[in-house]
Short mmCIF file of C-alpha atoms in Angstrom, two decimals:
data_model
loop_
_atom_site.label_atom_id
_atom_site.label_comp_id
_atom_site.label_asym_id
_atom_site.label_seq_id
_atom_site.Cartn_x
_atom_site.Cartn_y
_atom_site.Cartn_z
CA MET A 71 24.73 62.96 -2.01
CA LEU A 72 26.66 59.73 -1.34
CA ARG A 73 28.23 61.24 1.77
CA LYS A 74 24.86 62.45 3.11
CA ILE A 75 23.28 59.02 2.59
CA ARG A 76 26.24 57.40 4.33
CA ILE A 77 25.95 59.71 7.34
CA CYS A 78 22.20 59.11 7.67
CA LEU A 79 22.67 55.35 7.56
CA GLN A 80 25.50 55.59 10.08
CA VAL A 81 23.35 57.49 12.57
CA VAL A 82 20.53 54.96 12.26
CA MET A 83 22.81 51.91 12.55
CA MET A 84 24.88 53.35 15.41
CA THR A 85 21.75 54.23 17.39
CA ILE A 86 20.20 50.79 16.98
CA VAL A 87 23.37 48.82 17.77
CA THR A 88 24.14 50.98 20.82
CA LEU A 89 20.62 50.54 22.19
CA LEU A 90 20.95 46.78 21.74
CA LEU A 91 24.29 46.64 23.53
CA LEU A 92 23.03 48.83 26.37
CA GLY A 93 20.30 46.26 26.99
CA ILE A 94 17.55 48.89 26.98
CA GLY A 95 14.55 46.61 27.33
CA PHE A 96 14.02 43.33 25.54
CA ARG A 97 11.51 44.92 23.17
CA VAL A 98 14.39 46.73 21.45
CA HIS A 99 15.86 43.38 20.50
CA LEU A 100 12.52 42.13 19.17
CA TRP A 101 12.38 44.84 16.50
CA ALA A 102 16.07 45.61 16.05
CA GLY A 103 17.91 42.35 16.74
CA TRP A 104 18.77 42.14 13.04
CA ALA A 105 21.40 44.86 13.56
CA ALA A 106 23.54 42.40 15.56
CA LYS A 107 22.89 39.50 13.20
CA ILE A 108 24.17 41.35 10.12
CA GLN A 109 27.63 41.87 11.66
CA PHE A 110 30.12 39.87 9.59
CA LEU A 111 31.94 37.55 12.00
CA PRO A 112 28.89 36.68 14.14
CA ALA A 113 26.99 35.90 10.93
CA PHE A 114 29.90 33.80 9.65
CA LEU A 115 30.14 31.79 12.88
CA ALA A 116 26.36 31.28 12.84
CA PHE A 117 26.55 30.01 9.23
CA SER A 118 24.09 32.72 8.26
CA SER A 119 23.17 33.61 4.67
CA VAL A 120 23.93 37.21 5.69
CA VAL A 121 27.58 36.48 4.82
CA VAL A 122 26.60 35.87 1.18
CA VAL A 123 24.64 39.15 1.15
CA ILE A 124 27.66 41.07 2.51
CA PHE A 125 29.91 39.36 -0.04
CA MET A 126 27.62 40.21 -2.99
CA THR A 127 27.08 43.77 -1.74
CA THR A 128 30.85 44.30 -1.56
CA LEU A 129 31.29 43.01 -5.12
CA PHE A 130 28.59 45.38 -6.33
CA LEU A 131 29.00 48.53 -4.19
CA GLY A 132 32.44 48.24 -2.57
CA ARG A 133 33.22 48.23 1.16
CA ILE A 134 30.06 50.04 2.25
CA TYR A 135 29.77 47.47 5.07
CA CYS A 136 32.71 49.16 6.79
CA SER A 137 31.05 52.56 6.48
CA VAL A 138 27.42 51.96 7.35
CA VAL A 139 27.15 48.58 9.14
CA CYS A 140 30.24 48.10 11.30
CA PRO A 141 29.79 50.16 14.52
CA LEU A 142 33.54 50.31 15.19
CA GLY A 143 34.09 51.77 11.73
CA ILE A 144 31.38 54.35 12.34
CA MET A 145 32.95 55.23 15.69
CA GLN A 146 36.30 55.79 13.98
CA ASP A 147 34.64 58.06 11.43
CA PHE A 148 33.37 60.17 14.32
CA PHE A 149 36.87 60.55 15.81
CA SER A 150 38.29 61.27 12.36
CA TRP A 151 35.65 63.96 11.88
CA LEU A 152 36.66 65.52 15.19
CA GLY A 153 40.30 65.47 14.06
CA GLY A 154 39.28 67.25 10.88
CA LYS A 155 37.83 70.08 12.94
CA VAL A 156 41.27 70.71 14.41
CA LYS A 157 43.31 70.26 11.26
CA LYS A 158 41.76 70.26 7.79
CA ASN A 159 43.12 68.57 4.67
CA ARG A 160 45.49 66.48 6.79
CA PHE A 161 45.66 63.17 4.93
CA SER A 162 48.00 62.00 2.21
CA TYR A 163 48.32 58.87 0.12
CA ALA A 164 50.12 55.98 1.83
CA LYS A 165 51.02 52.66 0.27
CA GLU A 166 49.31 49.56 1.57
CA ASN A 167 51.29 47.89 4.37
CA LYS A 168 50.92 44.35 3.06
CA VAL A 169 53.18 42.66 5.60
CA LEU A 170 51.30 44.04 8.60
CA ARG A 171 47.89 43.77 6.99
CA TYR A 172 48.04 40.20 5.76
CA GLY A 173 50.18 39.13 8.71
CA PHE A 174 47.43 40.17 11.14
CA PHE A 175 44.83 38.52 8.97
CA GLY A 176 46.75 35.24 8.80
CA VAL A 177 47.22 35.14 12.57
CA PHE A 178 43.51 35.92 13.08
CA ILE A 179 42.42 33.10 10.75
CA LEU A 180 44.73 30.67 12.52
CA ALA A 181 43.36 31.74 15.93
CA LEU A 182 39.82 31.34 14.60
CA ILE A 183 40.52 27.82 13.37
CA ILE A 184 42.10 26.60 16.61
CA GLY A 185 39.62 28.54 18.79
CA PHE A 186 42.13 30.81 20.53
CA ALA A 187 39.70 33.35 22.00
CA PRO A 188 42.11 36.12 23.15
CA LEU A 189 43.03 37.03 19.56
CA THR A 190 39.67 36.55 17.87
CA THR A 191 37.80 38.54 20.52
CA LEU A 192 40.33 41.38 20.72
CA PHE A 193 40.42 42.23 17.00
CA GLU A 194 36.85 41.48 15.88
CA PRO A 195 35.38 44.98 15.31
CA TYR A 196 31.74 44.50 16.34
CA SER A 197 32.78 42.80 19.58
CA ALA A 198 35.30 45.55 20.34
CA TYR A 199 32.53 48.13 20.10
CA GLY A 200 30.28 45.91 22.23
CA ARG A 201 32.84 45.88 25.03
CA ILE A 202 33.20 49.66 24.86
CA VAL A 203 29.44 50.16 25.18
CA ASN A 204 28.93 47.51 27.87
CA SER A 205 31.91 48.55 30.01
CA LEU A 206 31.98 52.33 29.58
CA PHE A 207 28.62 53.61 28.34
CA LYS A 208 26.23 51.25 30.13
CA PRO A 209 27.27 52.40 33.65
CA LEU A 210 26.46 55.97 32.63
CA TYR A 211 23.11 54.88 31.25
CA ASP A 212 22.37 52.92 34.46
CA LEU A 213 23.28 55.95 36.58
CA LEU A 214 20.83 58.05 34.57
CA ASN A 215 18.19 55.32 34.90
CA ASN A 216 18.62 55.18 38.69
CA TRP A 217 18.43 58.97 38.96
CA LEU A 218 15.16 58.95 37.03
CA ALA A 219 13.92 56.06 39.20
CA GLY A 220 14.66 58.15 42.28
CA LEU A 221 12.70 61.09 40.87
CA ASP A 222 9.82 58.77 40.03
CA ALA A 223 9.76 57.26 43.50
CA ALA A 224 9.71 60.72 45.08
CA ASN A 225 6.58 61.49 43.06
CA ASP A 226 4.91 58.10 43.59
CA ARG A 227 5.55 57.03 40.01
CA TYR A 228 7.28 53.86 38.88
CA ASN A 229 8.14 54.25 35.21
CA PHE A 230 11.79 53.41 35.93
CA THR A 231 13.18 50.54 37.99
CA GLU A 232 16.45 50.97 39.86
CA VAL A 233 19.20 48.61 38.72
CA GLN A 234 22.47 47.46 40.29
CA ILE A 235 25.66 49.05 39.02
CA TRP A 236 28.62 46.80 39.55
CA THR A 237 31.89 45.74 37.96
CA ARG A 238 31.46 42.45 36.10
CA SER A 239 35.08 42.28 34.95
CA VAL A 240 37.93 44.67 35.67
CA THR A 241 39.94 43.04 32.88
CA THR A 242 37.25 43.70 30.26
CA PHE A 243 36.86 47.26 31.55
CA ILE A 244 40.59 47.92 31.07
CA VAL A 245 40.53 46.34 27.60
CA ALA A 246 37.56 48.53 26.65
CA ILE A 247 39.32 51.72 27.80
CA LEU A 248 42.51 50.83 25.93
CA THR A 249 40.53 49.97 22.80
CA LEU A 250 38.67 53.28 22.87
CA VAL A 251 41.80 55.34 23.52
CA ILE A 252 43.99 53.60 20.93
CA LEU A 253 41.37 53.51 18.17
CA GLY A 254 40.28 57.06 18.93
CA PHE A 255 43.86 58.29 18.65
CA LEU A 256 44.53 56.36 15.44
CA ALA A 257 41.30 57.58 13.84
CA TRP A 258 42.02 61.17 14.94
CA ARG A 259 45.47 61.10 13.37
CA LYS A 260 45.26 58.51 10.58
CA GLY A 261 41.59 58.01 9.78
CA ARG A 262 40.91 54.41 8.78
CA LEU A 263 44.37 53.04 9.58
CA TYR A 264 42.99 50.34 11.90
CA CYS A 265 40.34 49.24 9.39
CA ASN A 266 42.86 48.92 6.57
CA THR A 267 45.77 47.41 8.47
CA ILE A 268 44.59 45.41 11.49
CA CYS A 269 40.85 44.72 11.20
CA PRO A 270 40.34 41.15 9.90
CA VAL A 271 36.88 41.92 8.50
CA GLY A 272 38.21 44.91 6.56
CA THR A 273 41.06 42.83 5.14
CA PHE A 274 38.73 40.02 4.11
CA LEU A 275 36.32 42.37 2.34
CA SER A 276 39.24 44.12 0.65
CA PHE A 277 39.88 40.97 -1.40
CA PHE A 278 36.57 41.56 -3.15
CA SER A 279 36.11 45.34 -3.00
CA ARG A 280 38.91 45.81 -5.53
CA PHE A 281 36.61 44.14 -8.06
CA SER A 282 33.44 46.06 -7.15
CA LEU A 283 31.20 47.06 -10.02
CA LEU A 284 30.43 50.52 -8.63
CA ARG A 285 33.37 52.57 -7.41
CA VAL A 286 34.80 56.07 -7.10
CA ARG A 287 36.75 56.88 -10.27
CA PHE A 288 38.69 59.78 -11.78
CA ASP A 289 37.59 61.85 -14.76
CA LYS A 290 41.06 62.90 -15.87
CA ASP A 291 39.67 65.48 -18.29
CA LYS A 292 38.13 67.43 -15.42
CA CYS A 293 40.80 66.85 -12.76
CA LYS A 294 42.86 69.99 -11.95
CA ASN A 295 45.36 68.16 -9.69
CA CYS A 296 44.32 70.23 -6.68
CA GLY A 297 44.85 67.26 -4.37
CA MET A 298 41.78 67.92 -2.23
CA CYS A 299 40.51 64.36 -2.73
CA GLU A 300 43.76 62.87 -1.44
CA LYS A 301 43.97 65.29 1.49
CA ASN A 302 40.48 64.30 2.64
CA CYS A 303 40.61 60.55 2.08
CA LYS A 304 40.65 59.05 5.58
CA ALA A 305 41.55 55.68 4.09
CA GLN A 306 44.66 57.28 2.56
CA ALA A 307 43.81 55.36 -0.60
CA ILE A 308 43.84 58.15 -3.23
CA ASP A 309 46.97 59.05 -5.20
CA PHE A 310 45.82 62.09 -7.17
CA LYS A 311 49.18 62.53 -8.93
CA GLU A 312 48.84 59.12 -10.56
CA GLY A 313 45.06 59.33 -10.77
CA LYS A 314 44.69 56.04 -8.90
CA ILE A 315 42.58 54.77 -6.02
CA ASP A 316 43.35 51.71 -3.92
CA TYR A 317 39.90 50.13 -3.97
CA SER A 318 40.90 47.50 -1.44
CA ARG A 319 41.09 50.28 1.16
CA CYS A 320 38.32 52.60 -0.08
CA VAL A 321 35.29 52.40 2.25
CA VAL A 322 33.02 54.41 -0.07
CA CYS A 323 32.52 57.20 2.45
CA GLY A 324 32.00 59.88 -0.21
CA ASP A 325 34.26 62.48 1.43
CA CYS A 326 36.39 62.81 -1.68
CA LEU A 327 33.32 63.39 -3.88
CA ASP A 328 32.16 66.10 -1.52
CA LYS A 329 35.53 67.90 -1.54
CA CYS A 330 36.11 67.83 -5.30
CA LYS A 331 35.03 71.22 -6.72
CA PHE A 332 35.56 70.26 -10.34
CA ASP A 333 33.29 67.23 -10.54
CA ALA A 334 36.35 65.14 -11.41
CA LEU A 335 35.34 62.23 -9.18
CA LYS A 336 32.28 60.10 -9.72
CA TYR A 337 30.83 57.03 -8.05
CA GLY A 338 29.55 54.67 -10.66
CA ARG A 339 30.13 51.70 -12.90
CA ASP A 340 33.68 50.82 -13.90
CA LEU A 341 34.33 47.72 -15.98
CA SER A 342 38.10 48.10 -16.00
CA ALA A 343 38.42 45.73 -13.06
CA PHE A 344 36.99 42.94 -15.21
CA LYS A 345 39.27 43.46 -18.21
CA THR A 346 41.79 40.73 -18.79
CA GLU A 347 45.35 41.89 -18.46
CA SER A 348 48.58 39.98 -18.59
CA LYS A 349 50.13 40.50 -15.18
CA PRO A 350 52.89 38.62 -13.42
CA VAL A 351 51.61 36.19 -10.81
CA ASP A 352 52.47 37.05 -7.24
CA ALA A 353 53.22 33.53 -5.99
CA GLU A 354 53.64 34.53 -2.36
CA ARG A 355 50.33 36.32 -2.31
CA ARG A 356 48.53 33.44 -4.00
CA ALA A 357 49.99 31.02 -1.47
CA PHE A 358 48.83 33.24 1.38
CA LEU A 359 45.28 33.49 0.04
CA VAL A 360 45.08 29.75 -0.44
CA GLY A 361 46.30 29.22 3.11
CA ALA A 362 43.84 31.77 4.49
CA ALA A 363 40.95 30.09 2.70
CA VAL A 364 41.55 27.05 4.90
CA ALA A 365 39.96 28.87 7.17
CA GLY A 366 29.30 44.64 32.94
CA THR A 367 30.69 44.72 33.33
CA SER A 368 30.57 48.11 34.68
CA ALA A 369 33.15 50.80 35.14
CA ALA A 370 34.93 52.11 38.24
CA LEU A 371 32.37 54.92 38.02
CA ALA A 372 29.81 52.50 39.48
CA GLN A 373 28.07 53.55 42.61
CA THR A 374 28.92 51.72 45.84
CA GLU A 375 25.99 49.86 47.35
CA MET A 376 25.75 48.88 51.01
CA LYS A 377 23.54 45.90 51.65
CA VAL A 378 21.93 45.81 55.04
CA ASP A 379 19.81 43.26 56.85
CA GLY A 380 16.85 45.02 58.45
CA GLY A 381 18.89 48.21 58.56
CA LEU A 382 21.07 46.79 61.34
CA ALA A 383 23.86 44.57 60.07
CA VAL A 384 26.05 44.98 57.00
CA ILE A 385 26.01 41.83 54.89
CA GLU A 386 29.35 40.88 53.42
CA ASP A 387 29.43 40.58 49.64
CA LYS A 388 29.74 37.12 48.18
CA LYS A 389 32.86 36.02 46.35
CA ALA A 390 32.96 33.70 43.38
CA PRO A 391 34.41 30.26 44.12
CA LYS A 392 37.21 28.79 42.05
CA ARG A 393 35.55 26.45 39.57
CA ASN A 394 37.42 23.66 37.82
CA THR A 395 35.16 24.07 34.78
CA ILE A 396 33.50 27.35 33.83
CA ILE A 397 29.72 27.39 33.48
CA THR A 398 28.42 28.52 30.11
CA PRO A 399 24.78 29.48 29.47
CA PRO A 400 22.12 26.91 28.54
CA GLY A 401 22.10 26.57 24.77
CA SER A 402 25.89 26.94 24.45
CA VAL A 403 26.33 23.13 24.30
CA SER A 404 29.75 23.18 25.99
CA ALA A 405 32.63 25.44 26.95
CA ARG A 406 34.46 24.25 23.83
CA HIS A 407 31.55 25.24 21.57
CA MET A 408 31.38 28.63 23.25
CA GLN A 409 35.11 29.11 22.83
CA LYS A 410 34.99 28.47 19.06
CA HIS A 411 31.86 30.47 18.23
CA CYS A 412 31.61 33.37 20.69
CA THR A 413 33.01 36.78 19.64
CA ALA A 414 32.67 38.27 23.14
CA CYS A 415 30.44 41.12 21.96
CA GLN A 416 28.83 41.33 25.45
CA LEU A 417 25.30 41.47 24.05
CA CYS A 418 24.18 38.55 26.20
CA VAL A 419 25.93 40.04 29.24
CA SER A 420 24.08 43.34 28.94
CA SER A 421 20.79 41.55 28.20
CA CYS A 422 20.90 39.16 31.18
CA PRO A 423 18.16 40.35 33.58
CA ASN A 424 19.45 38.23 36.46
CA ASN A 425 23.07 39.51 36.63
CA VAL A 426 24.37 35.98 36.08
CA LEU A 427 26.60 36.49 33.04
CA ARG A 428 29.94 38.26 33.15
CA PRO A 429 33.08 38.20 30.95
CA SER A 430 35.54 35.41 31.70
CA THR A 431 39.14 36.17 32.67
CA ASP A 432 40.23 32.65 31.74
CA LEU A 433 42.78 32.84 28.91
CA MET A 434 41.12 30.32 26.58
CA HIS A 435 37.68 31.92 27.07
CA PHE A 436 38.93 35.49 27.36
CA MET A 437 36.03 37.96 27.77
CA GLN A 438 33.49 35.37 26.64
CA PRO A 439 30.40 35.04 28.89
CA MET A 440 30.43 32.70 31.85
CA MET A 441 27.87 32.18 34.60
CA SER A 442 28.45 33.11 38.23
CA PHE A 443 25.87 33.53 40.96
CA GLU A 444 27.00 36.20 43.43
CA ARG A 445 24.22 38.60 42.35
CA GLY A 446 21.54 36.33 40.95
CA TYR A 447 20.80 32.91 39.55
CA CYS A 448 19.75 31.59 36.16
CA ARG A 449 15.98 31.45 36.36
CA PRO A 450 14.56 28.42 34.51
CA GLU A 451 11.98 30.52 32.70
CA CYS A 452 14.53 32.99 31.24
CA THR A 453 16.01 32.33 27.77
CA ARG A 454 17.13 35.89 27.03
CA CYS A 455 20.79 35.15 26.21
CA SER A 456 19.89 32.43 23.71
CA GLU A 457 17.52 34.81 21.95
CA VAL A 458 19.99 37.68 21.49
CA CYS A 459 23.20 35.81 20.54
CA PRO A 460 24.03 36.70 16.90
CA ALA A 461 26.91 34.24 16.45
CA GLY A 462 25.24 30.94 17.31
CA ALA A 463 27.48 30.50 20.35
CA ILE A 464 24.30 30.25 22.43
CA LYS A 465 21.69 28.41 20.37
CA PRO A 466 18.01 29.39 20.66
CA ILE A 467 16.16 27.25 23.20
CA SER A 468 12.61 27.23 24.55
CA ARG A 469 11.72 27.53 28.24
CA GLU A 470 10.74 23.88 28.27
CA GLU A 471 14.07 22.83 26.77
CA LYS A 472 16.02 24.93 29.24
CA THR A 473 14.56 23.17 32.28
CA ASP A 474 16.10 19.92 31.03
CA ILE A 475 19.58 21.23 30.16
CA HIS A 476 22.24 20.39 32.76
CA VAL A 477 24.98 23.04 32.55
CA GLY A 478 26.54 22.06 35.88
CA HIS A 479 25.98 20.38 39.21
CA ALA A 480 25.95 21.61 42.80
CA VAL A 481 28.71 20.67 45.24
CA TRP A 482 28.39 20.98 49.06
CA ILE A 483 31.33 22.45 50.99
CA LYS A 484 31.02 21.23 54.58
CA GLU A 485 33.52 23.75 55.98
CA ASN A 486 31.37 26.73 54.88
CA CYS A 487 27.90 25.50 55.91
CA VAL A 488 26.31 27.65 58.63
CA VAL A 489 24.61 24.54 60.03
CA LEU A 490 28.04 23.31 61.15
CA THR A 491 29.95 26.58 61.60
CA ASP A 492 27.22 28.51 63.47
CA GLY A 493 25.12 25.68 64.87
CA VAL A 494 21.88 26.90 63.28
CA SER A 495 19.30 25.13 61.13
CA CYS A 496 19.07 26.31 57.54
CA GLY A 497 17.90 24.35 54.48
CA ASN A 498 17.79 27.47 52.28
CA CYS A 499 19.34 25.63 49.33
CA ALA A 500 16.81 22.79 49.46
CA ARG A 501 13.81 25.15 49.76
CA HIS A 502 14.76 27.16 46.70
CA CYS A 503 16.00 24.41 44.37
CA PRO A 504 13.59 24.54 41.37
CA THR A 505 14.23 20.91 40.38
CA GLY A 506 14.15 19.29 43.81
CA ALA A 507 17.75 18.14 43.39
CA ILE A 508 18.68 19.05 47.00
CA GLN A 509 17.31 17.23 50.02
CA MET A 510 18.15 17.80 53.68
CA VAL A 511 19.54 14.66 55.34
CA ASP A 512 20.71 13.75 58.83
CA TYR A 513 24.37 14.34 59.66
CA GLU A 514 26.26 13.54 62.86
CA SER A 515 28.19 16.62 63.95
CA PRO A 516 30.24 17.20 67.14
CA ASN A 517 27.20 19.04 68.49
CA GLY A 518 24.75 16.25 67.67
CA LYS A 519 22.53 15.33 64.75
CA VAL A 520 21.83 18.13 62.25
CA GLN A 521 20.29 18.47 58.79
CA VAL A 522 22.66 19.17 55.87
CA PRO A 523 22.07 19.26 52.10
CA ALA A 524 22.57 16.26 49.80
CA VAL A 525 22.68 16.82 46.03
CA ASP A 526 21.18 14.50 43.42
CA GLU A 527 23.35 15.29 40.37
CA ASN A 528 20.88 13.57 38.07
CA LYS A 529 18.30 16.25 38.89
CA CYS A 530 20.58 19.27 39.27
CA ILE A 531 20.61 21.56 36.20
CA GLY A 532 23.21 24.01 37.56
CA CYS A 533 20.92 27.05 37.76
CA GLY A 534 22.80 28.42 40.78
CA ALA A 535 19.76 29.18 42.97
CA CYS A 536 21.34 27.27 45.86
CA GLU A 537 24.69 29.06 45.53
CA HIS A 538 23.12 32.50 45.25
CA LEU A 539 20.69 32.09 48.17
CA CYS A 540 23.10 30.36 50.53
CA PRO A 541 23.54 32.61 53.63
CA ALA A 542 27.22 31.69 54.11
CA ARG A 543 29.68 34.56 53.48
CA PRO A 544 31.91 35.34 51.68
CA PHE A 545 31.91 31.89 50.03
CA SER A 546 28.72 29.88 49.71
CA ALA A 547 28.55 26.48 51.34
CA ILE A 548 27.16 25.08 48.11
CA TYR A 549 28.38 26.06 44.67
CA VAL A 550 27.94 24.97 41.05
CA GLU A 551 30.68 23.19 39.14
CA GLY A 552 30.36 23.38 35.35
CA ASN A 553 29.81 20.38 33.10
CA GLU A 554 32.32 19.93 30.27
CA MET A 555 29.43 19.00 27.96
CA HIS A 556 25.85 20.01 28.63
CA HIS A 557 23.36 17.17 28.64
CA ASN A 558 19.65 16.55 29.00
CA GLY A 559 17.93 14.48 31.65
#
């Protein structure tokens, strides 16, 4: 029964989280956004009370979080199940690799404290699954959506809207592929090896799961030493010869209960963990725990789009300029705040309706969202990213508040402006600036007096409308430079 309940909960949770990360309509987030907010590290970084709930649940029920809440854990269970179809009864008890396990955890905590994004974003499980969905599954979903949109259009129906399929970050795409391949292989061969050796969330919860009130336990009077429980424990935590279970690694999946034909295993109350025993103190371990407490993108499968002007001339794609300071979304306070709180789960990237957000390739903000305006601009009325962020990296803001948040400022590049290079009148940037920060002023050029843009930085909020709508190619004649610290007014 425990295994069946676990599988049902896994299917529900996996479906909801995947729909969220695919960005299938904002209404999905309205009724299912809680699935992202109950993930451990985002909740911890958002100072959410959910962390206390997870902690208490682990003390009472064991590491069920890893089995029914964490999407990466559920994904590994799927690969492990596939491996079991090829070779049955393939696991055996393995001792805990303390050096590797606590070494990874210590490095992760240190990276979290100093805000070193490459490590925290790579190993956080929910974010790893988010990158897999956003980079690999979303392009497939978008292709299906566009195919259905084409069928609708052919029949004069418009239930589906065609969307752009493009590569937001090649780096993130490669990381997502490697993550899927490596974790899939490990789960196929070794079950929950990643969860119990590398995953920082699994290691943290293991400190408390060993004291859980309810746990799988042996009934030695009924046990026939058949070894089926050990051979089917994907956490490799059961030593049937000694009649022991490593509860720090047990994820309460129920597979062992299902395989035992003699009813020798039960999941229930065990007070032995609370009995006082005289044991030698492991000084090194205590010192480590004290120290630790101080603490898309789309795939290459994307379809190629050819943009044409009136069906006559091919328009060259825009290229992103080199910015001295990255632009982070309104509500993120600053690049530094984003760096320390963002887990790079890609939820905001997939939810952005204007194609403004994409994963950063900058080392200190690795795979965290940044703004760029080659395919759209940040519309003042849109607050989608601040509404979906589960980690508090992008704080919730209203539409009124957003119009007064200055995330960057526009800079004019004379050498790129078509007014000077092509001798034509333009003013596109000034016409489309929502705050009136750009005015056209007289400028003496070799060909006479012309009108060029002048930027009032006190009015510019850094929305990127000017950069996106500038006709200059491949680099815009006006681009947005990020502000180190966002400010109002």
